[in-house]
mmCIF file of C-alpha atoms in Angstrom:
data_model
loop_
_atom_site.group_PDB
_atom_site.id
_atom_site.type_symbol
_atom_site.label_atom_id
_atom_site.label_comp_id
_atom_site.label_asym_id
_atom_site.label_seq_id
_atom_site.Cartn_x
_atom_site.Cartn_y
_atom_site.Cartn_z
ATOM 1 C CA MET K 824 0.000 0.000 0.000
ATOM 2 C CA GLU K 825 1.390 3.360 -0.931
ATOM 3 C CA GLU K 826 2.125 5.509 2.113
ATOM 4 C CA ALA K 827 0.228 8.787 2.389
ATOM 5 C CA ASN K 828 1.609 11.437 4.662
ATOM 6 C CA TYR K 829 -0.325 13.657 7.047
ATOM 7 C CA THR K 830 -0.784 16.540 4.604
ATOM 8 C CA SER K 831 -2.273 14.291 1.887
ATOM 9 C CA ILE K 832 -5.284 13.406 4.051
ATOM 10 C CA LYS K 833 -7.984 16.053 3.907
ATOM 11 C CA GLU K 834 -10.486 14.570 6.354
ATOM 12 C CA PHE K 835 -11.237 11.717 8.721
ATOM 13 C CA ILE K 836 -14.468 9.753 8.972
ATOM 14 C CA LEU K 837 -15.858 9.383 12.505
ATOM 15 C CA LEU K 838 -17.660 6.049 12.764
ATOM 16 C CA GLY K 839 -19.445 7.182 15.939
ATOM 17 C CA LEU K 840 -20.781 5.121 18.825
ATOM 18 C CA THR K 841 -22.591 2.598 16.639
ATOM 19 C CA GLU K 842 -23.300 1.942 12.989
ATOM 20 C CA ASN K 843 -26.778 0.602 13.776
ATOM 21 C CA GLN K 844 -29.116 2.980 11.920
ATOM 22 C CA GLN K 845 -32.073 2.172 14.179
ATOM 23 C CA LEU K 846 -30.203 3.603 17.172
ATOM 24 C CA GLN K 847 -29.207 6.913 15.566
ATOM 25 C CA ILE K 848 -32.397 8.866 16.397
ATOM 26 C CA PRO K 849 -32.793 7.535 19.988
ATOM 27 C CA LEU K 850 -29.122 8.288 20.675
ATOM 28 C CA PHE K 851 -29.496 11.745 19.134
ATOM 29 C CA VAL K 852 -32.431 12.530 21.460
ATOM 30 C CA PHE K 853 -30.592 11.151 24.502
ATOM 31 C CA PHE K 854 -27.376 13.083 23.907
ATOM 32 C CA LEU K 855 -29.228 16.261 22.913
ATOM 33 C CA THR K 856 -31.065 16.093 26.242
ATOM 34 C CA THR K 857 -27.813 15.401 28.074
ATOM 35 C CA TYR K 858 -26.032 18.308 26.378
ATOM 36 C CA THR K 859 -28.939 20.687 27.098
ATOM 37 C CA ILE K 860 -28.800 19.762 30.791
ATOM 38 C CA THR K 861 -25.014 20.227 30.733
ATOM 39 C CA VAL K 862 -25.256 23.723 29.239
ATOM 40 C CA VAL K 863 -28.113 24.842 31.510
ATOM 41 C CA GLY K 864 -26.531 23.295 34.626
ATOM 42 C CA ASN K 865 -23.048 24.716 34.171
ATOM 43 C CA ALA K 866 -24.324 28.106 33.008
ATOM 44 C CA GLY K 867 -26.697 28.161 35.973
ATOM 45 C CA ILE K 868 -23.933 27.371 38.474
ATOM 46 C CA THR K 869 -21.704 30.055 36.930
ATOM 47 C CA ALA K 870 -24.462 32.699 37.007
ATOM 48 C CA LEU K 871 -25.470 31.786 40.561
ATOM 49 C CA ILE K 872 -21.899 32.117 41.830
ATOM 50 C CA ARG K 873 -21.418 35.351 39.893
ATOM 51 C CA PHE K 874 -24.536 37.070 41.264
ATOM 52 C CA SER K 875 -24.647 35.653 44.821
ATOM 53 C CA PRO K 876 -22.267 37.558 47.150
ATOM 54 C CA ARG K 877 -22.375 34.773 49.749
ATOM 55 C CA LEU K 878 -20.789 32.441 47.177
ATOM 56 C CA HIS K 879 -17.834 34.749 46.497
ATOM 57 C CA THR K 880 -15.359 32.412 48.236
ATOM 58 C CA PRO K 881 -12.370 30.439 46.916
ATOM 59 C CA MET K 882 -14.295 27.139 46.837
ATOM 60 C CA TYR K 883 -17.007 28.566 44.588
ATOM 61 C CA PHE K 884 -14.470 30.457 42.495
ATOM 62 C CA PHE K 885 -12.883 27.098 41.678
ATOM 63 C CA LEU K 886 -16.314 25.539 41.131
ATOM 64 C CA CYS K 887 -17.134 28.304 38.652
ATOM 65 C CA ASN K 888 -13.947 27.485 36.732
ATOM 66 C CA LEU K 889 -14.777 23.775 36.857
ATOM 67 C CA SER K 890 -18.181 24.556 35.329
ATOM 68 C CA PHE K 891 -16.458 26.517 32.559
ATOM 69 C CA ALA K 892 -14.140 23.565 31.858
ATOM 70 C CA ASP K 893 -17.074 21.111 31.891
ATOM 71 C CA PHE K 894 -19.013 23.270 29.437
ATOM 72 C CA CYS K 895 -16.072 23.632 27.024
ATOM 73 C CA TYR K 896 -15.128 19.956 27.336
ATOM 74 C CA SER K 897 -18.637 18.798 26.423
ATOM 75 C CA THR K 898 -19.142 21.471 23.737
ATOM 76 C CA ASN K 899 -15.907 20.427 22.033
ATOM 77 C CA ILE K 900 -17.367 16.972 21.331
ATOM 78 C CA THR K 901 -21.149 16.739 21.709
ATOM 79 C CA PRO K 902 -22.446 19.165 18.988
ATOM 80 C CA ASN K 903 -20.335 17.484 16.298
ATOM 81 C CA MET K 904 -21.479 14.103 17.603
ATOM 82 C CA LEU K 905 -25.136 15.192 17.351
ATOM 83 C CA VAL K 906 -24.655 16.365 13.750
ATOM 84 C CA ASN K 907 -23.084 13.030 12.835
ATOM 85 C CA PHE K 908 -26.076 11.122 14.193
ATOM 86 C CA LEU K 909 -28.222 12.780 11.488
ATOM 87 C CA SER K 910 -25.632 12.979 8.725
ATOM 88 C CA GLU K 911 -24.614 10.351 6.210
ATOM 89 C CA GLU K 912 -21.137 11.870 5.811
ATOM 90 C CA LYS K 913 -19.634 11.774 9.297
ATOM 91 C CA THR K 914 -16.464 13.608 8.333
ATOM 92 C CA ILE K 915 -14.158 15.970 10.167
ATOM 93 C CA ALA K 916 -11.394 17.938 8.444
ATOM 94 C CA VAL K 917 -7.845 17.208 9.571
ATOM 95 C CA PRO K 918 -7.329 20.709 11.073
ATOM 96 C CA GLY K 919 -10.673 20.308 12.853
ATOM 97 C CA CYS K 920 -9.577 16.934 14.198
ATOM 98 C CA ILE K 921 -6.333 18.381 15.570
ATOM 99 C CA ALA K 922 -8.228 21.351 17.049
ATOM 100 C CA GLN K 923 -10.690 18.986 18.735
ATOM 101 C CA LEU K 924 -7.799 16.944 20.103
ATOM 102 C CA PHE K 925 -6.115 20.114 21.411
ATOM 103 C CA ILE K 926 -9.242 21.357 23.215
ATOM 104 C CA TYR K 927 -9.906 17.840 24.529
ATOM 105 C CA PHE K 928 -6.503 17.717 26.255
ATOM 106 C CA TRP K 929 -6.667 21.364 27.355
ATOM 107 C CA MET K 930 -10.064 21.164 29.020
ATOM 108 C CA GLY K 931 -9.602 17.595 30.230
ATOM 109 C CA SER K 932 -6.329 18.524 31.928
ATOM 110 C CA LEU K 933 -7.900 21.696 33.324
ATOM 111 C CA GLN K 934 -10.728 19.693 34.898
ATOM 112 C CA ILE K 935 -8.237 17.398 36.629
ATOM 113 C CA PHE K 936 -6.056 20.263 37.878
ATOM 114 C CA ILE K 937 -9.086 22.119 39.262
ATOM 115 C CA LEU K 938 -10.223 18.989 41.111
ATOM 116 C CA GLY K 939 -6.731 18.840 42.634
ATOM 117 C CA ILE K 940 -6.831 22.534 43.559
ATOM 118 C CA MET K 941 -10.263 22.101 45.140
ATOM 119 C CA ALA K 942 -8.893 19.256 47.287
ATOM 120 C CA TYR K 943 -6.104 21.540 48.500
ATOM 121 C CA ASP K 944 -8.653 24.285 49.160
ATOM 122 C CA ARG K 945 -10.712 21.910 51.356
ATOM 123 C CA TYR K 946 -7.495 20.882 53.150
ATOM 124 C CA ALA K 947 -6.672 24.518 53.900
ATOM 125 C CA ALA K 948 -10.245 25.260 55.056
ATOM 126 C CA ILE K 949 -10.612 22.256 57.382
ATOM 127 C CA CYS K 950 -7.048 21.672 58.591
ATOM 128 C CA ASN K 951 -5.983 25.338 58.885
ATOM 129 C CA PRO K 952 -9.225 27.294 59.383
ATOM 130 C CA LEU K 953 -7.571 30.210 61.210
ATOM 131 C CA LEU K 954 -5.069 30.721 58.373
ATOM 132 C CA TYR K 955 -7.485 29.927 55.539
ATOM 133 C CA THR K 956 -8.132 33.519 54.457
ATOM 134 C CA ALA K 957 -4.392 34.234 54.527
ATOM 135 C CA ILE K 958 -3.580 31.100 52.500
ATOM 136 C CA MET K 959 -6.351 31.258 49.888
ATOM 137 C CA THR K 960 -6.208 34.929 48.943
ATOM 138 C CA ASN K 961 -7.713 36.259 45.701
ATOM 139 C CA GLN K 962 -4.226 36.491 44.228
ATOM 140 C CA THR K 963 -3.389 32.906 45.199
ATOM 141 C CA CYS K 964 -6.644 31.585 43.712
ATOM 142 C CA THR K 965 -6.063 33.456 40.461
ATOM 143 C CA LEU K 966 -2.471 32.217 40.200
ATOM 144 C CA LEU K 967 -3.584 28.621 40.819
ATOM 145 C CA ILE K 968 -6.134 28.804 37.995
ATOM 146 C CA LEU K 969 -3.675 30.517 35.636
ATOM 147 C CA GLY K 970 -1.086 27.852 36.480
ATOM 148 C CA ALA K 971 -3.636 25.116 35.767
ATOM 149 C CA HIS K 972 -4.446 26.675 32.377
ATOM 150 C CA THR K 973 -0.749 27.023 31.518
ATOM 151 C CA VAL K 974 0.155 23.404 32.267
ATOM 152 C CA ALA K 975 -3.030 22.150 30.572
ATOM 153 C CA ILE K 976 -2.296 24.150 27.405
ATOM 154 C CA LEU K 977 1.310 22.913 27.312
ATOM 155 C CA ASN K 978 0.074 19.328 27.634
ATOM 156 C CA ALA K 979 -2.463 19.948 24.835
ATOM 157 C CA ILE K 980 0.207 21.484 22.570
ATOM 158 C CA LEU K 981 2.544 18.545 23.199
ATOM 159 C CA ASN K 982 -0.089 15.928 22.326
ATOM 160 C CA ALA K 983 -1.363 17.876 19.297
ATOM 161 C CA CYS K 984 2.148 18.372 17.901
ATOM 162 C CA CYS K 985 3.000 14.695 18.392
ATOM 163 C CA THR K 986 -0.176 13.756 16.514
ATOM 164 C CA MET K 987 0.584 16.167 13.655
ATOM 165 C CA ARG K 988 3.906 14.415 12.974
ATOM 166 C CA LEU K 989 2.175 11.124 12.192
ATOM 167 C CA SER K 990 1.616 9.711 8.704
ATOM 168 C CA PHE K 991 -1.570 7.811 7.881
ATOM 169 C CA CYS K 992 -1.623 5.148 5.186
ATOM 170 C CA ARG K 993 -4.035 2.491 6.432
ATOM 171 C CA SER K 994 -7.379 4.279 6.540
ATOM 172 C CA ASN K 995 -8.997 7.586 7.397
ATOM 173 C CA LYS K 996 -11.840 5.988 9.373
ATOM 174 C CA ILE K 997 -11.670 6.692 13.111
ATOM 175 C CA MET K 998 -13.509 4.098 15.173
ATOM 176 C CA HIS K 999 -14.733 6.705 17.644
ATOM 177 C CA TYR K 1000 -17.157 9.628 17.917
ATOM 178 C CA TYR K 1001 -14.366 12.215 18.343
ATOM 179 C CA CYS K 1002 -10.661 12.581 17.593
ATOM 180 C CA ASP K 1003 -8.684 10.848 20.318
ATOM 181 C CA VAL K 1004 -5.075 9.676 20.393
ATOM 182 C CA PRO K 1005 -5.514 5.854 20.680
ATOM 183 C CA PRO K 1006 -7.729 5.439 17.559
ATOM 184 C CA LEU K 1007 -5.491 7.818 15.601
ATOM 185 C CA LEU K 1008 -2.425 5.777 16.572
ATOM 186 C CA LYS K 1009 -4.146 2.668 15.219
ATOM 187 C CA LEU K 1010 -4.502 4.380 11.813
ATOM 188 C CA SER K 1011 -0.913 5.583 11.640
ATOM 189 C CA CYS K 1012 1.817 3.888 9.637
ATOM 190 C CA SER K 1013 4.486 5.975 11.399
ATOM 191 C CA ASP K 1014 6.523 5.069 14.464
ATOM 192 C CA THR K 1015 4.123 5.894 17.312
ATOM 193 C CA SER K 1016 6.529 5.224 20.192
ATOM 194 C CA LEU K 1017 6.979 8.952 20.900
ATOM 195 C CA ASN K 1018 3.201 9.508 20.973
ATOM 196 C CA GLU K 1019 2.701 6.554 23.301
ATOM 197 C CA ALA K 1020 5.511 7.764 25.569
ATOM 198 C CA VAL K 1021 3.983 11.251 25.766
ATOM 199 C CA LEU K 1022 0.525 9.812 26.447
ATOM 200 C CA VAL K 1023 1.726 7.416 29.155
ATOM 201 C CA PHE K 1024 4.611 9.198 30.846
ATOM 202 C CA VAL K 1025 3.410 12.794 30.543
ATOM 203 C CA SER K 1026 -0.382 12.863 30.328
ATOM 204 C CA CYS K 1027 -1.234 9.734 32.315
ATOM 205 C CA SER K 1028 1.463 10.181 34.969
ATOM 206 C CA LEU K 1029 0.423 13.800 35.461
ATOM 207 C CA HIS K 1030 -3.315 13.140 35.488
ATOM 208 C CA LEU K 1031 -3.531 9.677 37.038
ATOM 209 C CA VAL K 1032 -0.574 9.749 39.429
ATOM 210 C CA ILE K 1033 0.510 13.233 40.532
ATOM 211 C CA ILE K 1034 -2.919 14.889 40.884
ATOM 212 C CA PRO K 1035 -4.494 11.827 42.581
ATOM 213 C CA ILE K 1036 -1.572 11.795 45.046
ATOM 214 C CA ILE K 1037 -2.308 15.451 45.867
ATOM 215 C CA ILE K 1038 -6.010 14.657 46.323
ATOM 216 C CA ILE K 1039 -5.400 11.536 48.433
ATOM 217 C CA THR K 1040 -2.834 13.329 50.611
ATOM 218 C CA SER K 1041 -5.205 16.272 51.136
ATOM 219 C CA TYR K 1042 -8.083 14.008 52.130
ATOM 220 C CA THR K 1043 -5.872 11.938 54.422
ATOM 221 C CA TYR K 1044 -5.195 15.083 56.443
ATOM 222 C CA ILE K 1045 -8.829 16.214 56.119
ATOM 223 C CA ILE K 1046 -10.259 12.929 57.428
ATOM 224 C CA SER K 1047 -7.698 12.831 60.232
ATOM 225 C CA THR K 1048 -8.705 16.365 61.280
ATOM 226 C CA ILE K 1049 -12.443 15.666 61.033
ATOM 227 C CA LEU K 1050 -12.160 12.541 63.208
ATOM 228 C CA ARG K 1051 -10.619 14.683 65.947
ATOM 229 C CA ILE K 1052 -13.635 17.031 66.008
ATOM 230 C CA PRO K 1053 -15.443 16.263 69.299
ATOM 231 C CA SER K 1054 -19.045 16.914 68.241
ATOM 232 C CA ALA K 1055 -21.019 14.728 65.838
ATOM 233 C CA GLU K 1056 -22.599 17.836 64.292
ATOM 234 C CA GLY K 1057 -19.172 19.343 63.662
ATOM 235 C CA LYS K 1058 -18.036 16.167 61.934
ATOM 236 C CA ARG K 1059 -21.199 16.077 59.818
ATOM 237 C CA ARG K 1060 -20.802 19.685 58.688
ATOM 238 C CA ALA K 1061 -17.115 19.173 57.864
ATOM 239 C CA PHE K 1062 -17.846 16.054 55.824
ATOM 240 C CA SER K 1063 -20.730 17.785 54.015
ATOM 241 C CA THR K 1064 -18.388 20.475 52.672
ATOM 242 C CA CYS K 1065 -16.305 17.748 51.001
ATOM 243 C CA SER K 1066 -18.939 15.230 49.922
ATOM 244 C CA ALA K 1067 -19.761 16.794 46.530
ATOM 245 C CA HIS K 1068 -16.078 17.100 45.632
ATOM 246 C CA ILE K 1069 -15.420 13.488 46.681
ATOM 247 C CA ILE K 1070 -18.261 12.257 44.453
ATOM 248 C CA CYS K 1071 -16.985 14.236 41.429
ATOM 249 C CA VAL K 1072 -13.399 13.042 41.988
ATOM 250 C CA THR K 1073 -14.512 9.410 42.315
ATOM 251 C CA LEU K 1074 -16.614 9.557 39.141
ATOM 252 C CA PHE K 1075 -13.950 11.290 37.063
ATOM 253 C CA PHE K 1076 -10.841 9.408 38.150
ATOM 254 C CA GLY K 1077 -12.663 6.086 38.365
ATOM 255 C CA THR K 1078 -13.648 6.379 34.715
ATOM 256 C CA LEU K 1079 -10.218 7.633 33.601
ATOM 257 C CA GLY K 1080 -8.504 4.867 35.551
ATOM 258 C CA PHE K 1081 -10.642 2.228 33.881
ATOM 259 C CA MET K 1082 -9.994 3.870 30.513
ATOM 260 C CA TYR K 1083 -6.205 4.190 30.618
ATOM 261 C CA LEU K 1084 -4.922 1.785 33.295
ATOM 262 C CA ARG K 1085 -6.610 -1.451 32.246
ATOM 263 C CA PRO K 1086 -4.368 -4.137 30.665
ATOM 264 C CA SER K 1087 -3.905 -3.873 26.903
ATOM 265 C CA SER K 1088 -5.000 -7.511 26.595
ATOM 266 C CA VAL K 1089 -8.581 -6.562 27.515
ATOM 267 C CA TYR K 1090 -8.635 -3.297 25.533
ATOM 268 C CA THR K 1091 -11.290 -2.982 22.824
ATOM 269 C CA MET K 1092 -12.353 0.066 20.820
ATOM 270 C CA ASP K 1093 -16.051 -0.621 21.467
ATOM 271 C CA GLN K 1094 -15.417 -0.622 25.207
ATOM 272 C CA ASP K 1095 -13.309 2.511 24.794
ATOM 273 C CA ARG K 1096 -16.132 4.377 23.026
ATOM 274 C CA VAL K 1097 -18.711 3.498 25.688
ATOM 275 C CA THR K 1098 -16.364 4.411 28.544
ATOM 276 C CA SER K 1099 -15.486 7.727 26.874
ATOM 277 C CA VAL K 1100 -19.154 8.753 26.957
ATOM 278 C CA PHE K 1101 -19.024 8.906 30.752
ATOM 279 C CA TYR K 1102 -16.150 11.354 31.147
ATOM 280 C CA THR K 1103 -16.736 13.432 27.994
ATOM 281 C CA ILE K 1104 -20.527 13.815 28.171
ATOM 282 C CA ILE K 1105 -22.131 12.336 31.312
ATOM 283 C CA ILE K 1106 -19.760 13.655 34.010
ATOM 284 C CA PRO K 1107 -19.871 17.303 32.760
ATOM 285 C CA MET K 1108 -23.655 17.006 33.119
ATOM 286 C CA LEU K 1109 -23.492 15.430 36.594
ATOM 287 C CA ASN K 1110 -20.974 17.814 38.197
ATOM 288 C CA PRO K 1111 -23.302 20.850 38.533
ATOM 289 C CA MET K 1112 -26.121 18.556 39.690
ATOM 290 C CA VAL K 1113 -23.933 17.005 42.388
ATOM 291 C CA TYR K 1114 -22.741 20.381 43.654
ATOM 292 C CA SER K 1115 -26.219 21.907 43.633
ATOM 293 C CA LEU K 1116 -28.144 18.986 45.147
ATOM 294 C CA ARG K 1117 -25.608 18.230 47.902
ATOM 295 C CA ASN K 1118 -24.642 21.787 48.797
ATOM 296 C CA THR K 1119 -26.828 23.722 51.226
ATOM 297 C CA GLU K 1120 -25.237 27.092 50.409
ATOM 298 C CA VAL K 1121 -25.878 26.660 46.682
ATOM 299 C CA LYS K 1122 -29.502 25.653 47.274
ATOM 300 C CA GLU K 1123 -30.098 28.577 49.626
ATOM 301 C CA ALA K 1124 -28.452 31.026 47.215
ATOM 302 C CA PHE K 1125 -30.637 29.661 44.412
ATOM 303 C CA LYS K 1126 -33.828 30.042 46.485
ATOM 304 C CA LYS K 1127 -32.831 33.573 47.458
ATOM 305 C CA MET K 1128 -32.161 34.548 43.835
ATOM 306 C CA ILE K 1129 -35.500 33.085 42.674
ATOM 307 C CA CYS K 1130 -37.390 34.873 45.464
ATOM 308 C CA SER K 1131 -35.734 38.181 44.618
ATOM 309 C CA LYS K 1132 -36.656 37.760 40.934
ATOM 310 C CA ILE K 1133 -40.297 37.013 41.855
ATOM 311 C CA LEU K 1134 -40.477 40.062 44.105
ATOM 312 C CA LYS K 1135 -39.097 42.249 41.317
ATOM 313 C CA LEU K 1136 -41.743 40.937 38.907
ATOM 314 C CA ARG K 1137 -44.463 41.864 41.405
#
């Protein structure tokens, strides 16, 4: 077979979640509903934090940034996926594929870094309450988010550039519903050892080793401190401030761990596609729901905002 280099390929074909035509419309309705909830939920959380003075704290500042990352992460993939459900030509141009891959790594990394920052924030609030305001100043919070963006963008640039150096001569059909590194590596006729090294030793070690260590260490100190609180009510309130974050961390890292740390002998593309749905589409929808349903301050701020709007209408 004659080798075709990267520049000779004009577009890729995304095969999607399934090729079963009978499932296209039901899946379109399901994912359209999911994406609508994601947009409304994350926009609602952002607006609520922006316009509720009682939520102008570091924890909700980070939550607002997490909502932004969730929205961008889902928007990078879901609209194109919805179009492909109704289209016969499920194509994506090569520059569009690389752009999608770049945003995927940028926003995916940003989500993970923010979850790590939020764990440190809870550590500072519970383990050092008297120094909390001195530790988590506005400047510190801003620098943490800017640092997270910087590292996430560098990781995205690295993965995108490594992908751009590949040549493709086998096929232009991607067995996925978005451009991801593993299915692209399967199509390449180039040496992919550098790409695999970057994916494993940079992306995976950073996301699935370093950040989880920060989160686990933070919660080790947090749980140790909470257990020393004498009153049952004090323990309950301390745990309640962390419960939503723990749920989001468990969902996100549990799915990523299953995705990237399972043995290659049991790896299948079909399993990969189904698993990807959870952390690219479902989890960005669940995060605002978890934080709103399990957070008393958010619920009270929401009720107060609704009441004030009703009074204004009267």
